[in-house]
Coordinates of C-alpha atoms in Angstrom, one line a residue:
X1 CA -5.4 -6.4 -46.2
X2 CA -3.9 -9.9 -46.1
X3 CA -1.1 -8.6 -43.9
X4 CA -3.5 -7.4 -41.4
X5 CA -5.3 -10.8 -41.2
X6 CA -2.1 -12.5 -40.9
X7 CA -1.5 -10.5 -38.1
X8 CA -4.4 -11.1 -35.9
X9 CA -4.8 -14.8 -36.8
X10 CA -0.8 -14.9 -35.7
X11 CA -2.2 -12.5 -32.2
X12 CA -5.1 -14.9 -31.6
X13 CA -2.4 -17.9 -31.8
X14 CA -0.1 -16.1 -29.7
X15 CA -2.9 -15.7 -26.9
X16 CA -3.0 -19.8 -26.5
X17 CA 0.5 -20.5 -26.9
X18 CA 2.3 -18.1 -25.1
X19 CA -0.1 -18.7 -21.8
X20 CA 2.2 -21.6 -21.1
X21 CA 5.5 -20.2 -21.1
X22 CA 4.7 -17.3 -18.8
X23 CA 3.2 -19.4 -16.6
X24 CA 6.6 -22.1 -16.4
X25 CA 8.5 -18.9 -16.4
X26 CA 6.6 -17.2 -13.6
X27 CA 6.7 -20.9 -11.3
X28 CA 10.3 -21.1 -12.0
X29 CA 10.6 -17.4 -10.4
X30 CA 9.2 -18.4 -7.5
X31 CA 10.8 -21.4 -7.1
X32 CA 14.2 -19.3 -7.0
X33 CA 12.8 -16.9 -3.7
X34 CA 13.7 -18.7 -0.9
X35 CA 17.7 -17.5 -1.4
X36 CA 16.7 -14.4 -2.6
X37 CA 14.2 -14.0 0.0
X38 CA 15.2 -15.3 3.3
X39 CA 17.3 -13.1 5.9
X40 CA 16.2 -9.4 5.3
X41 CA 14.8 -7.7 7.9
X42 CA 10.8 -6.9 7.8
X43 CA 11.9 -3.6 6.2
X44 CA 14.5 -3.6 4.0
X45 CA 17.2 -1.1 4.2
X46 CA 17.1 2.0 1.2
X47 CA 19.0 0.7 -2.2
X48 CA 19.1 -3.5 -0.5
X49 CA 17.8 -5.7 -2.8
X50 CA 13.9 -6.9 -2.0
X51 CA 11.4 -9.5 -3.4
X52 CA 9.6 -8.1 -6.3
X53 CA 6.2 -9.6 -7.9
X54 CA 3.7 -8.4 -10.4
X55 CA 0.8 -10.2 -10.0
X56 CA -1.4 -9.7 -13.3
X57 CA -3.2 -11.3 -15.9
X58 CA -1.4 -12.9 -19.2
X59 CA 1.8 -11.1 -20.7
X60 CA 0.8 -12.4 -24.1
X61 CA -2.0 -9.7 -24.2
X62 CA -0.2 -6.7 -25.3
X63 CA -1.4 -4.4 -22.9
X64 CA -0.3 -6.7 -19.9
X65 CA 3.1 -6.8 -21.8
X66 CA 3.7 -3.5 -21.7
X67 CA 2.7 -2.8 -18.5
X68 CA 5.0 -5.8 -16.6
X69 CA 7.8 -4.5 -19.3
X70 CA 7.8 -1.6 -17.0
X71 CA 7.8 -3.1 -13.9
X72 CA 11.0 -4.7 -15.5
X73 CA 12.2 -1.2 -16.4
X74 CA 12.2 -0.1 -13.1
X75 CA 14.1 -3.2 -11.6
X76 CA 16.5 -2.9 -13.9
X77 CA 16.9 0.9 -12.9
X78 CA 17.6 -0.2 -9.6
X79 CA 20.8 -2.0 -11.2
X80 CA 19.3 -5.3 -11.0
X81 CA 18.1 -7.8 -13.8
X82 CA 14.7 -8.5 -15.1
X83 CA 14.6 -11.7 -13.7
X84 CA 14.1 -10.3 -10.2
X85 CA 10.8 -9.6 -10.7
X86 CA 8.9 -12.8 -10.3
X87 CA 5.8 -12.9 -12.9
X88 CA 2.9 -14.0 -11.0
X89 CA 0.3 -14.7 -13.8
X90 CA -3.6 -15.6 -12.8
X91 CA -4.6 -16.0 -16.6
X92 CA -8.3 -14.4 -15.3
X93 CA -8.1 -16.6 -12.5
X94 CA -9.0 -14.8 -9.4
X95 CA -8.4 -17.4 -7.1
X96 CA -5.5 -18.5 -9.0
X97 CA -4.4 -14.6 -8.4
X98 CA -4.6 -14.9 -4.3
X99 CA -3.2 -18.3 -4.1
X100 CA 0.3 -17.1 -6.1
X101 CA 0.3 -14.1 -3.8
X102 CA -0.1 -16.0 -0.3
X103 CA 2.5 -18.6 -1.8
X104 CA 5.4 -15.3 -2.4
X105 CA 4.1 -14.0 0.8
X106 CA 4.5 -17.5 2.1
X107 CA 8.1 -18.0 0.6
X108 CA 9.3 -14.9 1.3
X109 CA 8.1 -14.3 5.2
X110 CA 5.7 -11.2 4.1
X111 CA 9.4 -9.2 3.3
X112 CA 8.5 -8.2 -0.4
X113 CA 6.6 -5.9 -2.7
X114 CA 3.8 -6.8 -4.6
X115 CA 2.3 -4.8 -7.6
X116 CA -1.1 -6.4 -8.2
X117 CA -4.6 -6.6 -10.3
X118 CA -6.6 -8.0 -8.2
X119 CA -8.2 -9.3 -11.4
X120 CA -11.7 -8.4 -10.6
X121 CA -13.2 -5.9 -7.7
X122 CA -14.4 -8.7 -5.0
X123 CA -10.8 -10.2 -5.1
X124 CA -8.9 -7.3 -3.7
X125 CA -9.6 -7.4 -0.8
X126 CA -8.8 -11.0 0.2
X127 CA -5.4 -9.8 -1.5
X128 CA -4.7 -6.6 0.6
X129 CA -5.8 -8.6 4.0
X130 CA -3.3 -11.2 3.1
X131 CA -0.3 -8.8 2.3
X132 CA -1.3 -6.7 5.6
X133 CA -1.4 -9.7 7.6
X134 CA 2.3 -11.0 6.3
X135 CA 3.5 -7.2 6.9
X136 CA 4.3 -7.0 3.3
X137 CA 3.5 -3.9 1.2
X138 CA 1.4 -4.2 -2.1
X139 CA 0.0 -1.1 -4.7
X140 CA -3.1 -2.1 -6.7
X141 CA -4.2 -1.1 -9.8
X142 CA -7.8 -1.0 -12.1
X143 CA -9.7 -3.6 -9.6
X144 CA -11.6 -2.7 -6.1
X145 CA -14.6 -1.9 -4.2
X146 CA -15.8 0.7 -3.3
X147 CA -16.2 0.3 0.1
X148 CA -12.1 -0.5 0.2
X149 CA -9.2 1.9 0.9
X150 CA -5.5 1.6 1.3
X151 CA -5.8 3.9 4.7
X152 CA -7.8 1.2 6.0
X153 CA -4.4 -0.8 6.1
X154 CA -2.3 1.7 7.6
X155 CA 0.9 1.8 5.3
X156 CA 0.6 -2.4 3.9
X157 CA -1.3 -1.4 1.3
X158 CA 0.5 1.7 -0.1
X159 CA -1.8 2.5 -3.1
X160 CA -4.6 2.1 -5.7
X161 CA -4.6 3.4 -9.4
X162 CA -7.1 3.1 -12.1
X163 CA -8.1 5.1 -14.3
X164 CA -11.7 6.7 -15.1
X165 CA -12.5 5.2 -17.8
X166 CA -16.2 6.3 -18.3
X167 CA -15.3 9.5 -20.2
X168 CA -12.7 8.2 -22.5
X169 CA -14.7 5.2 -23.5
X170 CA -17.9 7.5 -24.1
X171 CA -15.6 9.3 -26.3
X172 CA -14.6 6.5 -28.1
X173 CA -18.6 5.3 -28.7
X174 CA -19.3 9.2 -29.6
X175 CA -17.1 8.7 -32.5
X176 CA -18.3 5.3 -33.7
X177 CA -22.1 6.2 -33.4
X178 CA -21.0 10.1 -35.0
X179 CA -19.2 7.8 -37.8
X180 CA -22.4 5.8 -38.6
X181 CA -24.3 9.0 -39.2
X182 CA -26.3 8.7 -35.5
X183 CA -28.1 6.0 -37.2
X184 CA -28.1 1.9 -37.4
X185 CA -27.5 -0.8 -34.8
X186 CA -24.5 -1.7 -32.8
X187 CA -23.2 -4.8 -30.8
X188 CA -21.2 -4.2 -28.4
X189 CA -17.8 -6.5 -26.4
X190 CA -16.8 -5.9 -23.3
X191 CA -14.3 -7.5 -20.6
X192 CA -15.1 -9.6 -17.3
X193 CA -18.3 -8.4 -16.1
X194 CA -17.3 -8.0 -12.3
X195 CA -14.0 -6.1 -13.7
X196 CA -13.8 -2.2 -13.0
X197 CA -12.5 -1.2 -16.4
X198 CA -15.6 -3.4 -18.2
X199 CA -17.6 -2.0 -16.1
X200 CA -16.9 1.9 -16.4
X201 CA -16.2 1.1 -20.4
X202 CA -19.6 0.0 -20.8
X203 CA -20.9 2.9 -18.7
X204 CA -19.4 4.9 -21.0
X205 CA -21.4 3.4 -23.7
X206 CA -24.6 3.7 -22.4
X207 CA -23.9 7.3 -21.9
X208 CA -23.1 7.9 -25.4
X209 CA -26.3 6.2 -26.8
X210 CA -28.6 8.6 -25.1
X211 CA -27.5 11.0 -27.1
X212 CA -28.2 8.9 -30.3
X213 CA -31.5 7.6 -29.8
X214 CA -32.0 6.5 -33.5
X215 CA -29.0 3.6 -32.8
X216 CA -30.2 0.6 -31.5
X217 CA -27.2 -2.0 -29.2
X218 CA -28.6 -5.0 -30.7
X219 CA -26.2 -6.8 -27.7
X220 CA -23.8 -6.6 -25.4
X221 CA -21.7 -9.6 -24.4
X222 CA -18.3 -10.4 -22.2
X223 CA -15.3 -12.0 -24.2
X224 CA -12.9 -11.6 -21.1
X225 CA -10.5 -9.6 -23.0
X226 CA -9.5 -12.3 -25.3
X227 CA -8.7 -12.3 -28.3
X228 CA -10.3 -15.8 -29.0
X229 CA -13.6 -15.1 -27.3
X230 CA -14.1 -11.7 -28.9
X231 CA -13.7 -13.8 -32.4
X232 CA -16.2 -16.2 -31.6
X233 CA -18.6 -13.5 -29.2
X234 CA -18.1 -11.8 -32.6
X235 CA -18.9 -14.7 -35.0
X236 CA -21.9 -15.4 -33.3
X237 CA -23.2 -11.8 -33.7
X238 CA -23.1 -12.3 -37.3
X239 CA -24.9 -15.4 -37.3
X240 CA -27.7 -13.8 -35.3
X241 CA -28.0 -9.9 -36.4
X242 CA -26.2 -10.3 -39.7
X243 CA -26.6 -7.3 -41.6
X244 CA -28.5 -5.5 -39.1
X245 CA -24.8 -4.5 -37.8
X246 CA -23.6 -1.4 -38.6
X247 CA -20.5 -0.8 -35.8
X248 CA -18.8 -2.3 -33.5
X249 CA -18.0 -1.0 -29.5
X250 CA -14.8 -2.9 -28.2
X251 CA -13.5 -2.7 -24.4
X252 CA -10.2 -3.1 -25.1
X253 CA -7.4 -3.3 -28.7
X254 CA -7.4 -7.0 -27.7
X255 CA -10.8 -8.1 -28.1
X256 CA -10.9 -5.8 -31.4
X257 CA -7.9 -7.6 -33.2
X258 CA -10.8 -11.0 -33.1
X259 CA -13.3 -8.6 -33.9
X260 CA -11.5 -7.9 -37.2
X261 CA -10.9 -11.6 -37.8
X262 CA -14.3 -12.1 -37.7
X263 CA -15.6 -9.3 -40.0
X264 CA -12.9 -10.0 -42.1
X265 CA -14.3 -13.8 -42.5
X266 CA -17.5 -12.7 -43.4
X267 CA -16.4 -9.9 -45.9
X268 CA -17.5 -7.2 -44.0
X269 CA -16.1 -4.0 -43.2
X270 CA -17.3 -2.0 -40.2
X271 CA -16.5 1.3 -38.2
X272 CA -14.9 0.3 -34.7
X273 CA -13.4 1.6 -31.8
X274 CA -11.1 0.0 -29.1
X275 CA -9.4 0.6 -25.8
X276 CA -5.8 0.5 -24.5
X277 CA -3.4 1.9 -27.2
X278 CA -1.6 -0.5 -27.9
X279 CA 1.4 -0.3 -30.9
X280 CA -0.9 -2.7 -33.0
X281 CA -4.3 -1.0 -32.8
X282 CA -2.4 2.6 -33.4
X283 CA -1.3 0.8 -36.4
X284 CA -4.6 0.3 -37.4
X285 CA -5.8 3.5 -36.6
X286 CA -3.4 5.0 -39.0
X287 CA -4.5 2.6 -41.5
X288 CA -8.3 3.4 -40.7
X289 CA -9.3 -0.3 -39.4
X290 CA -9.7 1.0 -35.7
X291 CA -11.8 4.3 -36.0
X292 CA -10.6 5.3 -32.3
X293 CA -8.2 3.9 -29.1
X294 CA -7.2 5.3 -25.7
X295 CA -4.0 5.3 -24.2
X296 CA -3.4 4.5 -20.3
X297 CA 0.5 4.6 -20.5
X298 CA 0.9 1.1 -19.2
X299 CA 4.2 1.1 -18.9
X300 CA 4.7 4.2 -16.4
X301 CA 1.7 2.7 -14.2
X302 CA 3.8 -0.9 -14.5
X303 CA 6.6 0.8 -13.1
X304 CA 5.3 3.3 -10.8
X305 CA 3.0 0.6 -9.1
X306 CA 6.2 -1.6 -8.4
X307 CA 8.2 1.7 -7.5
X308 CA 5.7 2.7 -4.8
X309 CA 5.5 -0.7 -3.4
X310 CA 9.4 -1.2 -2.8
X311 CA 10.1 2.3 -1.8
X312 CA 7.6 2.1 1.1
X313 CA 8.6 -1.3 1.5
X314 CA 12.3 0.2 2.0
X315 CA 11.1 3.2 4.0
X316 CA 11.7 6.0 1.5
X317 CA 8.7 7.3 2.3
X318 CA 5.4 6.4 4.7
X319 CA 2.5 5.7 3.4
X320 CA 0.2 6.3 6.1
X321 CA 1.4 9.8 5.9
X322 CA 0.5 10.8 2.9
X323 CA -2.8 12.4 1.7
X324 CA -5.5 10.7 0.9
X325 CA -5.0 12.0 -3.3
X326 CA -1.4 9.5 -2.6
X327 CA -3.1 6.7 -1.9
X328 CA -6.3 6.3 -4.3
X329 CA -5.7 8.1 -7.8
X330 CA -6.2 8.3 -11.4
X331 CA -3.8 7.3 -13.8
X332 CA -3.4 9.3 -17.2
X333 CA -5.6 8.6 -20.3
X334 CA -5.0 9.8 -24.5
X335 CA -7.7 9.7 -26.9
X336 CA -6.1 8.6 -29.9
X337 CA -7.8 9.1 -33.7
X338 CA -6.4 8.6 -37.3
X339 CA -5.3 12.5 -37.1
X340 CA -3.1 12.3 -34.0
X341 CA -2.2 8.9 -34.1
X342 CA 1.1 9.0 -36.3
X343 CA 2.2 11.9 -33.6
X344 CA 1.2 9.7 -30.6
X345 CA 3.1 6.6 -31.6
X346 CA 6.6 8.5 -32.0
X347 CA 6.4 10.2 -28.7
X348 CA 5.1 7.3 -26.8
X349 CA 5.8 3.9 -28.8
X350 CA 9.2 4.3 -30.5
X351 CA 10.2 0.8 -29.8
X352 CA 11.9 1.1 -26.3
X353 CA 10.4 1.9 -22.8
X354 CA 10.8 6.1 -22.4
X355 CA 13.2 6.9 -19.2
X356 CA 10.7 7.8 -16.2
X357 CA 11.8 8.5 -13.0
X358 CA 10.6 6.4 -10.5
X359 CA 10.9 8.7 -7.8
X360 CA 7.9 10.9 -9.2
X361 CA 5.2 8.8 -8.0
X362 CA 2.6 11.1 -8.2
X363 CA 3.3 13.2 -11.3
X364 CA 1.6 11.9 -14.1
X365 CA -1.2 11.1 -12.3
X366 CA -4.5 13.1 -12.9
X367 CA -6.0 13.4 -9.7
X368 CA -7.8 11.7 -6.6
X369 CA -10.5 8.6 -7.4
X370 CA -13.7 10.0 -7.1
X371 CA -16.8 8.1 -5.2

């Protein structure tokens, strides 16, 4: 038990100090484009070398880590070195997000490839104007409207993934509210409200809690997917509902490492489920502290989403030609319990990135984004 609190008292310190270092190392990246930029052609030639960003929130989460770790994997299966990929870190910021990318845009004349989270829904589409406008080519992922399709931008914005999350995460809330014996009261922690994945996860949510009508959501609140504001969303929970709470709904394995903190400040032990997969909340699946995660294989979509933004960017293939399940698309999604969790992290987090072939854009994929 004490290494557990150890461990998410060292994760919530992480969060803070770690902010800083990404961020010098993703300014000093984009410092060095102007060499590595300047003097290719608008299209660069199949195999040449091409400005690469990931545009994303905070590599100290370790869902974000994962994810740009394959975005690294793929540069370096081009023969190149991770450094090439310029880190282009918003920190939730989403105007922070669209000035970095009009600044790489700016400093490399529109010839690059972008992998982006917009960050939240309303920002993407400032993003994919910009990167049309400069002629450089962009893949999105989790965050959009509606309303907003890559074939509206002919082949500048090559693609969208995200995932649907309202099934998995009803999944997850059917086994917390089945583990409290469809009875009690719940609170309930969710991401940035105007972010797709917070909003489907809570979806999800509400879905499950028809079905249990004798559990009450005593209250639902956003903690950004911080560690350090889930602690303190979840301190004030206790303060207000106390005993009344009997289980605990978390958007994402971030969030749930303060959530732990928190119960484990007050004594309390209580059934909870997360989102994300990540190598520490399997861990605590096995070890019974997490009831339930999912998996969205972060760092396949990491890779893939900077994989289909350079090879359209280098003409492999053309966007604009593709059907319409190419363009907007589900990525993949594994429930993962206390029964299948020891399997699931040897097959998919056995301390090194698995080989994927980045040429298979479409394979794992589970389909076309439904309206």
């Amino acid at each position: 038990m004490e290494k557990d609190t150890s461990f998410i008292k060292t994760f919530i310190e992480r969060e803070t100090v770690s902010r800083r270092h990404f961020l010098l190392a993703g300014a000093a990246g984009l410092a060095g484009l102007s060499a590595m930029g300047m003097g290719l052609p608008a299209m660069a030639a199949p195999g040449q070398r091409l400005p690469l960003a990931w545009s994303y929130r905070d590599r100290s989460n370790p869902y974000w880590n994962e994810l740009v770790s394959g975005g690294e994997a793929f540069v370096e299966g081009q023969g190149w070195k991770k450094s090439d990929l310029v880190h282009l870190i918003n920190n939730g910021s989403s105007e922070k997000s669209l000035a970095d990318i009009k600044s790489f845009l700016a400093k490399t004349g529109g010839k690059c490839a972008i992998a982006c989270d917009p960050n939240d829904a309303p920002n993407a589409r400032p993003v994919v104007e910009s990167v049309a406008k400069a002629g450089a080519f962009v893949s999105t992922i989790w965050n959009k409207t509606d309303d907003l399709h890559p074939w509206d931008f002919g082949d500048n914005w090559v693609s969208h993934m995200t995932w649907s999350d309202v099934e998995p995460a009803e999944k997850t809330a059917r086994i917390l509210l089945t583990a409290m014996g469809g009875k009690g009261a719940i609170v309930g922690i969710g991401g940035i409200p105007a972010n797709g994945p917070a909003v489907e996860r809570r979806k999800g949510l509400m879905n499950a809690l028809k079905d249990f009508p004798n559990v009450k959501l005593l209250d639902y609140q956003p903690a950004d997917w911080s560690t350090q504001k889930a602690n303190e969303v979840m301190q004030g929970f206790l303060t207000r509902f106390g005993e009344q709470i009997t289980g605990v709904f978390s958007a994402n394995d971030s969030m749930a490492y303060g959530i732990l903190e928190a119960l484990r400040a007050e004594g309390r032990k209580l059934p909870v489920v997360a989102y994300d997969g990540n190598a520490q909340a399997v861990d605590l699946v096995m070890k019974g502290e997490l009831l339930a995660t999912c998996f969205t294989n972060p760092p396949w979509a990491g890779g893939i989403s900077v994989a289909l933004a350079y090879h359209a960017a280098i003409g492999t293939f053309k966007p604009s030609k593709e059907p319409k399940a190419h363009r907007e698309f589900y990525g993949p999604t594994i429930l993962i319990t206390q029964k299948d969790a020891q399997a699931f992290k040897k097959k998919y987090l056995s301390g090194s990135i698995p080989k994927y072939d980045w040429k298979d854009f479409w394979g794992p994929t589970t389909g076309p984004i439904r309206a």
